[in-house]
mmCIF file of C-alpha atoms in Angstrom:
data_model
loop_
_atom_site.group_PDB
_atom_site.id
_atom_site.type_symbol
_atom_site.label_atom_id
_atom_site.label_comp_id
_atom_site.label_asym_id
_atom_site.label_seq_id
_atom_site.Cartn_x
_atom_site.Cartn_y
_atom_site.Cartn_z
ATOM 1 C CA MET E 1 -18.152 18.634 -3.749
ATOM 2 C CA ILE E 2 -16.403 15.956 -5.836
ATOM 3 C CA PRO E 3 -18.450 12.872 -6.562
ATOM 4 C CA PRO E 4 -17.106 9.734 -4.882
ATOM 5 C CA ASN E 5 -16.965 7.682 -7.922
ATOM 6 C CA TYR E 6 -13.950 9.781 -9.156
ATOM 7 C CA PHE E 7 -12.145 8.455 -6.219
ATOM 8 C CA LEU E 8 -13.325 4.898 -6.935
ATOM 9 C CA ILE E 9 -11.910 5.135 -10.468
ATOM 10 C CA LEU E 10 -8.645 6.432 -9.074
ATOM 11 C CA SER E 11 -8.427 3.545 -6.687
ATOM 12 C CA ILE E 12 -8.929 1.036 -9.544
ATOM 13 C CA ILE E 13 -6.098 2.674 -11.477
ATOM 14 C CA LEU E 14 -3.817 2.511 -8.425
ATOM 15 C CA PHE E 15 -4.589 -1.084 -7.699
ATOM 16 C CA VAL E 16 -3.865 -2.150 -11.195
ATOM 17 C CA LEU E 17 -0.604 -0.138 -11.184
ATOM 18 C CA GLY E 18 0.291 -2.073 -8.003
ATOM 19 C CA VAL E 19 -0.351 -5.428 -9.723
ATOM 20 C CA ILE E 20 1.726 -4.391 -12.761
ATOM 21 C CA ALA E 21 4.576 -3.294 -10.457
ATOM 22 C CA PHE E 22 4.421 -6.582 -8.542
ATOM 23 C CA PHE E 23 4.696 -8.602 -11.657
ATOM 24 C CA ILE E 24 7.334 -6.507 -13.484
ATOM 25 C CA LYS E 25 9.738 -5.967 -10.566
ATOM 26 C CA LYS E 26 12.482 -8.486 -9.981
ATOM 27 C CA ASP E 27 13.624 -7.800 -6.342
ATOM 28 C CA LEU E 28 11.731 -8.617 -3.204
ATOM 29 C CA LEU E 29 11.767 -5.134 -1.693
ATOM 30 C CA THR E 30 10.133 -3.423 -4.581
ATOM 31 C CA MET E 31 7.540 -6.070 -4.849
ATOM 32 C CA PHE E 32 6.718 -5.565 -1.280
ATOM 33 C CA MET E 33 6.310 -1.864 -1.918
ATOM 34 C CA ALA E 34 3.875 -2.814 -4.749
ATOM 35 C CA VAL E 35 1.815 -4.652 -2.195
ATOM 36 C CA GLU E 36 1.693 -1.471 -0.062
ATOM 37 C CA VAL E 37 0.349 0.455 -3.117
ATOM 38 C CA MET E 38 -2.495 -2.072 -3.486
ATOM 39 C CA LEU E 39 -3.348 -1.748 0.154
ATOM 40 C CA ASN E 40 -3.615 1.989 -0.305
ATOM 41 C CA ALA E 41 -5.786 1.683 -3.269
ATOM 42 C CA THR E 42 -8.294 -0.459 -1.216
ATOM 43 C CA ASN E 43 -8.107 2.184 1.583
ATOM 44 C CA LEU E 44 -9.174 4.838 -0.981
ATOM 45 C CA ALA E 45 -12.078 2.609 -2.237
ATOM 46 C CA PHE E 46 -13.243 2.110 1.340
ATOM 47 C CA LEU E 47 -13.121 5.853 2.135
ATOM 48 C CA SER E 48 -15.004 6.876 -1.083
ATOM 49 C CA LEU E 49 -17.774 4.265 -0.420
ATOM 50 C CA ALA E 50 -17.964 5.511 3.212
ATOM 51 C CA ARG E 51 -18.319 9.075 1.979
ATOM 52 C CA SER E 52 -21.064 8.037 -0.439
ATOM 53 C CA ALA E 53 -22.965 6.046 2.300
ATOM 54 C CA ASN E 54 -22.492 8.929 4.713
ATOM 55 C CA SER E 55 -21.198 6.813 7.502
ATOM 56 C CA ILE E 56 -17.783 6.704 9.288
ATOM 57 C CA ASP E 57 -17.699 2.894 9.767
ATOM 58 C CA GLY E 58 -15.575 2.665 6.622
ATOM 59 C CA GLN E 59 -13.081 5.059 8.194
ATOM 60 C CA VAL E 60 -12.736 2.641 11.143
ATOM 61 C CA ILE E 61 -12.051 -0.255 8.832
ATOM 62 C CA VAL E 62 -9.358 1.771 7.067
ATOM 63 C CA PHE E 63 -7.859 2.563 10.456
ATOM 64 C CA PHE E 64 -7.528 -1.172 11.069
ATOM 65 C CA ILE E 65 -6.063 -1.767 7.573
ATOM 66 C CA ILE E 66 -3.371 0.775 8.206
ATOM 67 C CA THR E 67 -2.477 -0.949 11.531
ATOM 68 C CA VAL E 68 -2.378 -4.379 9.947
ATOM 69 C CA ALA E 69 -0.238 -2.967 7.116
ATOM 70 C CA ALA E 70 2.245 -1.555 9.573
ATOM 71 C CA SER E 71 2.733 -4.884 11.364
ATOM 72 C CA GLU E 72 2.857 -6.706 8.030
ATOM 73 C CA ALA E 73 5.613 -4.359 6.874
ATOM 74 C CA ALA E 74 7.600 -5.097 10.009
ATOM 75 C CA VAL E 75 7.386 -8.916 9.623
ATOM 76 C CA GLY E 76 7.816 -8.811 5.868
ATOM 77 C CA LEU E 77 10.949 -6.746 6.032
ATOM 78 C CA ALA E 78 12.362 -9.109 8.785
ATOM 79 C CA ILE E 79 11.776 -12.108 6.425
ATOM 80 C CA ILE E 80 13.375 -10.288 3.476
ATOM 81 C CA LEU E 81 16.503 -9.621 5.711
ATOM 82 C CA LEU E 82 16.525 -13.297 6.579
ATOM 83 C CA VAL E 83 16.334 -14.306 2.890
ATOM 84 C CA LEU E 84 19.196 -11.864 2.134
ATOM 85 C CA ARG E 85 21.288 -13.282 4.940
ATOM 86 C CA GLN E 86 20.860 -16.906 3.791
ATOM 87 C CA LYS E 87 20.945 -16.531 -0.005
ATOM 88 C CA LYS E 88 22.998 -13.401 -0.290
ATOM 89 C CA THR E 89 20.506 -11.860 -2.749
ATOM 90 C CA ILE E 90 17.072 -10.542 -2.930
ATOM 91 C CA LYS E 91 16.475 -10.907 -6.643
ATOM 92 C CA THR E 92 13.692 -13.343 -7.380
ATOM 93 C CA GLU E 93 15.553 -14.741 -10.359
ATOM 94 C CA ASP E 94 18.290 -16.049 -7.982
ATOM 95 C CA ILE E 95 16.009 -17.656 -5.575
ATOM 96 C CA LYS E 96 15.088 -20.873 -7.342
ATOM 97 C CA LEU E 97 15.240 -23.664 -4.784
ATOM 98 C CA MET E 98 11.858 -24.990 -5.760
ATOM 99 C CA LYS E 99 12.297 -24.582 -9.531
ATOM 100 C CA GLY E 100 12.186 -27.776 -11.386
ATOM 101 C CA MET M 1 -11.148 24.424 -6.219
ATOM 102 C CA GLY M 2 -11.963 20.962 -4.999
ATOM 103 C CA TYR M 3 -11.755 19.545 -8.513
ATOM 104 C CA PHE M 4 -8.337 21.216 -9.159
ATOM 105 C CA LEU M 5 -6.949 19.847 -5.819
ATOM 106 C CA PHE M 6 -8.355 16.388 -6.680
ATOM 107 C CA PHE M 7 -6.838 16.204 -10.143
ATOM 108 C CA LEU M 8 -3.523 17.600 -8.902
ATOM 109 C CA LEU M 9 -3.200 15.046 -6.102
ATOM 110 C CA ALA M 10 -4.369 12.229 -8.360
ATOM 111 C CA ALA M 11 -1.874 13.104 -11.009
ATOM 112 C CA LEU M 12 0.913 13.350 -8.365
ATOM 113 C CA CYS M 13 -0.061 9.967 -6.942
ATOM 114 C CA VAL M 14 -0.327 8.094 -10.141
ATOM 115 C CA GLY M 15 2.853 9.790 -11.465
ATOM 116 C CA SER M 16 5.032 8.695 -8.554
ATOM 117 C CA VAL M 17 3.691 5.121 -8.764
ATOM 118 C CA LEU M 18 4.492 5.160 -12.343
ATOM 119 C CA GLY M 19 7.928 6.524 -11.481
ATOM 120 C CA MET M 20 8.411 3.624 -9.101
ATOM 121 C CA ILE M 21 7.580 1.153 -11.886
ATOM 122 C CA ILE M 22 9.998 2.717 -14.321
ATOM 123 C CA SER M 23 12.925 3.394 -11.888
ATOM 124 C CA LYS M 24 15.417 0.576 -11.435
ATOM 125 C CA ASN M 25 17.029 1.754 -8.249
ATOM 126 C CA GLN M 26 15.459 0.423 -4.960
ATOM 127 C CA ALA M 27 16.300 3.543 -3.051
ATOM 128 C CA TYR M 28 14.533 5.720 -5.685
ATOM 129 C CA ASN M 29 11.595 3.334 -5.632
ATOM 130 C CA ALA M 30 11.120 3.963 -1.860
ATOM 131 C CA LEU M 31 11.565 7.700 -2.313
ATOM 132 C CA PHE M 32 8.947 7.676 -5.108
ATOM 133 C CA LEU M 33 6.427 6.022 -2.865
ATOM 134 C CA ILE M 34 6.570 8.876 -0.235
ATOM 135 C CA PRO M 35 4.909 11.557 -2.429
ATOM 136 C CA ALA M 36 2.429 8.899 -3.635
ATOM 137 C CA PHE M 37 1.317 8.137 -0.008
ATOM 138 C CA ALA M 38 1.459 11.800 1.035
ATOM 139 C CA SER M 39 -0.857 12.803 -1.874
ATOM 140 C CA LEU M 40 -3.183 9.937 -0.948
ATOM 141 C CA GLY M 41 -3.348 11.488 2.471
ATOM 142 C CA GLY M 42 -4.478 14.666 0.821
ATOM 143 C CA LEU M 43 -7.096 12.738 -1.169
ATOM 144 C CA PHE M 44 -8.353 11.168 2.206
ATOM 145 C CA GLY M 45 -8.757 14.684 3.418
ATOM 146 C CA LEU M 46 -10.828 15.716 0.405
ATOM 147 C CA LEU M 47 -13.093 12.674 1.299
ATOM 148 C CA GLU M 48 -13.756 14.307 4.707
ATOM 149 C CA ALA M 49 -11.626 11.873 6.631
ATOM 150 C CA PRO M 50 -9.178 14.286 8.399
ATOM 151 C CA PHE M 51 -8.068 11.827 11.029
ATOM 152 C CA ILE M 52 -7.427 9.023 8.550
ATOM 153 C CA ALA M 53 -5.470 11.571 6.399
ATOM 154 C CA VAL M 54 -3.126 12.528 9.318
ATOM 155 C CA VAL M 55 -2.695 8.756 10.270
ATOM 156 C CA GLN M 56 -1.901 8.050 6.647
ATOM 157 C CA ILE M 57 0.882 10.661 6.500
ATOM 158 C CA ILE M 58 2.355 9.844 9.935
ATOM 159 C CA ILE M 59 2.313 5.964 9.491
ATOM 160 C CA TYR M 60 2.699 5.382 5.751
ATOM 161 C CA ALA M 61 4.715 8.284 4.504
ATOM 162 C CA GLY M 62 6.535 8.454 7.868
ATOM 163 C CA ALA M 63 7.033 5.176 9.672
ATOM 164 C CA ILE M 64 6.579 2.480 7.012
ATOM 165 C CA MET M 65 8.778 4.206 4.332
ATOM 166 C CA VAL M 66 11.488 5.019 6.974
ATOM 167 C CA LEU M 67 11.460 1.208 7.701
ATOM 168 C CA PHE M 68 11.870 0.440 4.055
ATOM 169 C CA ILE M 69 14.739 2.909 3.676
ATOM 170 C CA PHE M 70 16.376 1.457 6.773
ATOM 171 C CA VAL M 71 16.415 -1.983 5.203
ATOM 172 C CA ILE M 72 17.589 -0.575 1.911
ATOM 173 C CA MET M 73 20.506 1.018 3.702
ATOM 174 C CA MET M 74 21.333 -2.246 5.340
ATOM 175 C CA ILE M 75 21.390 -4.004 1.892
ATOM 176 C CA ASN M 76 24.068 -2.783 -0.561
ATOM 177 C CA VAL M 77 22.075 -1.103 -3.241
ATOM 178 C CA GLN M 78 23.082 -2.443 -6.560
ATOM 179 C CA LYS M 79 23.482 -0.279 -9.609
ATOM 180 C CA GLY M 80 20.138 -1.587 -10.888
ATOM 181 C CA VAL M 81 18.899 -4.931 -12.231
ATOM 182 C CA PRO M 82 20.264 -5.639 -15.726
ATOM 183 C CA PRO M 83 17.473 -5.736 -18.391
ATOM 184 C CA GLU M 84 15.692 -8.959 -18.364
ATOM 185 C CA LYS M 85 16.179 -11.482 -21.151
ATOM 186 C CA LYS M 86 12.668 -12.806 -20.949
ATOM 187 C CA LYS M 87 10.567 -9.921 -22.348
ATOM 188 C CA TRP M 88 7.405 -12.059 -22.677
ATOM 189 C CA THR M 89 6.574 -11.813 -19.018
ATOM 190 C CA LEU M 90 6.410 -7.938 -19.431
ATOM 191 C CA TYR M 91 3.788 -8.279 -22.311
ATOM 192 C CA LEU M 92 1.915 -10.945 -20.319
ATOM 193 C CA SER M 93 1.709 -8.748 -17.245
ATOM 194 C CA PHE M 94 0.342 -5.836 -19.361
ATOM 195 C CA GLY M 95 -2.230 -8.114 -20.861
ATOM 196 C CA LEU M 96 -3.239 -9.416 -17.468
ATOM 197 C CA ALA M 97 -3.505 -5.746 -16.301
ATOM 198 C CA VAL M 98 -5.899 -4.809 -19.065
ATOM 199 C CA VAL M 99 -8.006 -7.842 -18.221
ATOM 200 C CA LEU M 100 -8.001 -6.836 -14.561
ATOM 201 C CA VAL M 101 -9.073 -3.309 -15.301
ATOM 202 C CA ILE M 102 -12.001 -4.497 -17.425
ATOM 203 C CA GLU M 103 -12.971 -6.997 -14.671
ATOM 204 C CA LEU M 104 -12.856 -4.389 -11.931
ATOM 205 C CA ALA M 105 -14.879 -1.897 -14.039
ATOM 206 C CA VAL M 106 -17.511 -4.535 -14.706
ATOM 207 C CA ALA M 107 -17.608 -5.515 -11.042
ATOM 208 C CA LEU M 108 -17.894 -1.894 -9.841
ATOM 209 C CA LYS M 109 -20.217 -0.762 -12.569
ATOM 210 C CA ALA M 110 -23.108 -0.354 -10.186
ATOM 211 C CA ALA M 111 -20.829 1.720 -7.897
ATOM 212 C CA PHE M 112 -20.046 4.239 -10.697
ATOM 213 C CA THR M 113 -23.392 5.809 -10.227
ATOM 214 C CA LEU M 114 -22.969 6.205 -6.431
ATOM 215 C CA PRO M 115 -25.310 8.537 -4.659
ATOM 216 C CA VAL M 116 -23.679 11.769 -3.689
ATOM 217 C CA SER M 117 -24.662 12.603 -0.128
ATOM 218 C CA THR M 118 -24.620 16.294 0.345
ATOM 219 C CA GLU M 119 -24.857 16.404 4.153
ATOM 220 C CA THR M 120 -21.559 16.860 5.816
ATOM 221 C CA LEU M 121 -19.963 13.818 7.498
ATOM 222 C CA LYS M 122 -19.203 14.139 11.235
ATOM 223 C CA ALA M 123 -15.845 12.434 11.005
ATOM 224 C CA GLY M 124 -13.716 14.228 13.530
ATOM 225 C CA PRO M 125 -11.350 12.291 15.900
ATOM 226 C CA VAL M 126 -14.074 12.418 18.615
ATOM 227 C CA ASN M 127 -16.681 10.534 16.590
ATOM 228 C CA LEU M 128 -14.172 8.142 15.257
ATOM 229 C CA GLY M 129 -12.814 7.364 18.683
ATOM 230 C CA ARG M 130 -16.249 6.936 20.104
ATOM 231 C CA LEU M 131 -17.077 4.428 17.418
ATOM 232 C CA LEU M 132 -13.782 2.616 17.985
ATOM 233 C CA PHE M 133 -14.368 2.116 21.693
ATOM 234 C CA THR M 134 -18.047 1.050 21.492
ATOM 235 C CA LYS M 135 -18.904 -0.776 18.261
ATOM 236 C CA TYR M 136 -15.390 -1.918 17.227
ATOM 237 C CA LEU M 137 -14.068 -2.499 20.730
ATOM 238 C CA TYR M 138 -13.171 -6.221 20.241
ATOM 239 C CA PRO M 139 -11.438 -5.742 16.892
ATOM 240 C CA PHE M 140 -9.518 -2.861 18.481
ATOM 241 C CA GLU M 141 -8.262 -5.007 21.352
ATOM 242 C CA ILE M 142 -7.364 -7.874 19.103
ATOM 243 C CA THR M 143 -5.200 -5.414 17.017
ATOM 244 C CA SER M 144 -3.120 -4.789 20.038
ATOM 245 C CA ILE M 145 -2.387 -8.486 20.322
ATOM 246 C CA LEU M 146 -1.567 -8.521 16.523
ATOM 247 C CA ILE M 147 0.862 -5.734 16.932
ATOM 248 C CA ILE M 148 2.676 -7.403 19.878
ATOM 249 C CA ALA M 149 2.903 -10.599 17.965
ATOM 250 C CA ALA M 150 4.293 -8.826 14.837
ATOM 251 C CA LEU M 151 6.859 -7.015 17.053
ATOM 252 C CA VAL M 152 8.037 -10.167 18.777
ATOM 253 C CA GLY M 153 8.021 -12.025 15.594
ATOM 254 C CA ALA M 154 10.138 -9.500 13.740
ATOM 255 C CA ILE M 155 12.710 -9.414 16.574
ATOM 256 C CA VAL M 156 12.939 -13.262 16.830
ATOM 257 C CA LEU M 157 13.260 -13.568 13.020
ATOM 258 C CA VAL M 158 16.081 -11.082 12.561
ATOM 259 C CA LYS M 159 17.911 -11.948 15.801
ATOM 260 C CA LYS M 160 21.297 -13.718 15.190
ATOM 261 C CA LYS M 161 21.483 -17.205 16.769
ATOM 262 C CA GLU M 162 24.019 -17.326 19.534
ATOM 263 C CA GLN M 163 26.952 -19.791 18.989
ATOM 264 C CA GLU M 164 26.999 -22.362 21.797
#
């Protein structure tokens, strides 16, 4: 029986890796993938706390998070395709309409 | 055995996310995320959440990553972004990451000494479904509206405007 705080520490590491990837990467698609990594880290934290509290309500919340993430991915990818069609690029350096 | 499995899956997961950070090709980035999400599914199984583990593998490692790869195939994959001139953003992001780790560790300090419940969790699909249709009925129904809105929104956004 592995103590749940191991999983909690792993979720912290994963979340921070997602944040780093979001800031380092220069194209919209990979930044979007970094957001998915962060969502998964929160899922892991929810499940480890649910295991520790010995209740399955946390698992229901994770179920909802996965559903919302799926619809978010569909809409986000549609927006990325739209940006690509209008600007002909998805690099964040080339999208500078609001840059002073 | 459990510890071995945990450390194997955790190393696989963190390693593939690190590979995603290091690799410059978008298609490789998406492929690196698939083992990461699949090993997370295994970790969910270790936490006695078998249903969530299966859902994770089907939806994340299956559907969402297929969607990403579909979009990458529609975009011409470049040979990789040339190295950035402004290196200071890299160091700034690492500094911010260290600060974030410390902040999260302080915030979750009380949680590091979590009580370990030894009794087994009744988390089969039957119990989960029962909870979903009694206590969480309204959120469940609202989720269906959300999914329809996302579907219609995605189609409307990507649809090409007809020339009149």
